[in-house]
């Protein structure tokens, strides 16, 4: 008999079917036992009445791989509206050791550190699975939307020979007899790709050797990168970003209802237009709302970001807000200075719920302006030869953004820590989820 999915059983009432999956849980009630079997389609209930069979199944632990053959019966009160009765069960691969964390409870009742210590297994918890299902959906809709808009996906390098932006904190790796680095963004490459395809996007790893131990920083993150040519200014980039977020939100709320319900989540509201305020206005708003005067600061503090998100929600009924025109001293060398006020750049951040999820803007596209800007930032133009060459051989006005996948997932799902939205997080204490102390 051919294996079918648990989710396909509802169309087979009265028929004998074969399903395979993980033993999720077994409950006994008097002489009957209810076995829950999980596969990629869902969780189905299997009713056991044979005392011998119950005894046999009781000896294997949750997680065991089972093959169940039985008759499908209608059961309106169960998740899949059907159950399996009179089963024959083959234990394909038994789990003999009980797992220390109970994955059958509605939440894993353990500290995040413990959850990460056992990451390969705790990822199987239904809520964790729901998070990463949705994350995969976010990626799918990102690709779908931008492909529709004429963007071409590209795959940039992660091992690079020099800093992609200069001055940033990068991990170095031994590269045969040389030193190489892990890229901290696809910035320079995506600009090069504008010269090739005009509109490009990528989903790339980025590595940041920042010693920031916060709820929202990783040392290895995944970034949605986008870059497009022939723009008027950064407003075109904010427009495409806003449309992308709206598209993703709509699709996720439509196609991931069960996961959202399981997580008890309402997505950030994105229907209304996202407000756009300048950096200067942002600090003024923060001051007027809280009395905290950061108007002389050169960057937004985490508290100011949080307050601006509240402002957007209260005033505009939306969970997103753009802050634009950052100070030139605070933006990268390739940021295009504003034509009216050259002390600020055509750069922006998009904040969601409580913090930044995207940075982007218009780039300089004139060779001489770029060389001057590099020098102004104390960088050596000779170190950027490949990059600079594109500006000698034809570059339109262009701009783009970088959006963290894990950061976006965290904010969209209202998670309290970015590590919950990262399969195998690396940070100051862990490499791919494993504690550095355990590795030593
Ligand atoms: P932050 O101010 O939050 O540290 P950033 O301004 O240094 O971020 P950018 O270089 O602007 O980050 O990167 C673009 C986006 O990539 C950020 O808006 C964020 O979503 C994500 N990102 C950046 N750094 C990290 C990190 N260390 N861990 C996870 N995501 C990150
Ligand atoms: Mg940023």
PDB file of C-alpha atoms in Angstrom, residues 165 279 297-300 325-333 335 343-345 347 349 359 377:
ATOM      1  CA  UNK A 165      31.979  48.616   3.452  1.00  0.00           C
ATOM      2  CA  UNK A 279      15.238  61.814  11.204  1.00  0.00           C
ATOM      3  CA  UNK A 297      21.892  62.898  18.861  1.00  0.00           C
ATOM      4  CA  UNK A 298      23.215  61.568  15.580  1.00  0.00           C
ATOM      5  CA  UNK A 299      21.240  58.305  15.632  1.00  0.00           C
ATOM      6  CA  UNK A 300      17.937  56.917  16.930  1.00  0.00           C
ATOM      7  CA  UNK A 325      17.194  61.579   5.715  1.00  0.00           C
ATOM      8  CA  UNK A 326      19.748  60.425   8.224  1.00  0.00           C
ATOM      9  CA  UNK A 327      22.816  62.518   8.978  1.00  0.00           C
ATOM     10  CA  UNK A 328      25.580  62.059   6.430  1.00  0.00           C
ATOM     11  CA  UNK A 329      28.132  61.463   9.205  1.00  0.00           C
ATOM     12  CA  UNK A 330      26.115  58.398  10.238  1.00  0.00           C
ATOM     13  CA  UNK A 331      25.564  56.843   6.824  1.00  0.00           C
ATOM     14  CA  UNK A 332      27.877  54.777   4.624  1.00  0.00           C
ATOM     15  CA  UNK A 333      30.182  56.327   2.034  1.00  0.00           C
ATOM     16  CA  UNK A 335      24.841  57.055   0.572  1.00  0.00           C
ATOM     17  CA  UNK A 343      24.235  67.300   5.558  1.00  0.00           C
ATOM     18  CA  UNK A 344      21.672  64.504   5.321  1.00  0.00           C
ATOM     19  CA  UNK A 345      21.436  61.556   2.927  1.00  0.00           C
ATOM     20  CA  UNK A 347      18.656  57.123   3.394  1.00  0.00           C
ATOM     21  CA  UNK A 349      15.133  52.923   8.069  1.00  0.00           C
ATOM     22  CA  UNK A 359      17.862  50.096   6.128  1.00  0.00           C
ATOM     23  CA  UNK A 377      35.116  58.739   5.346  1.00  0.00           C
TER      24      UNK A 377
END
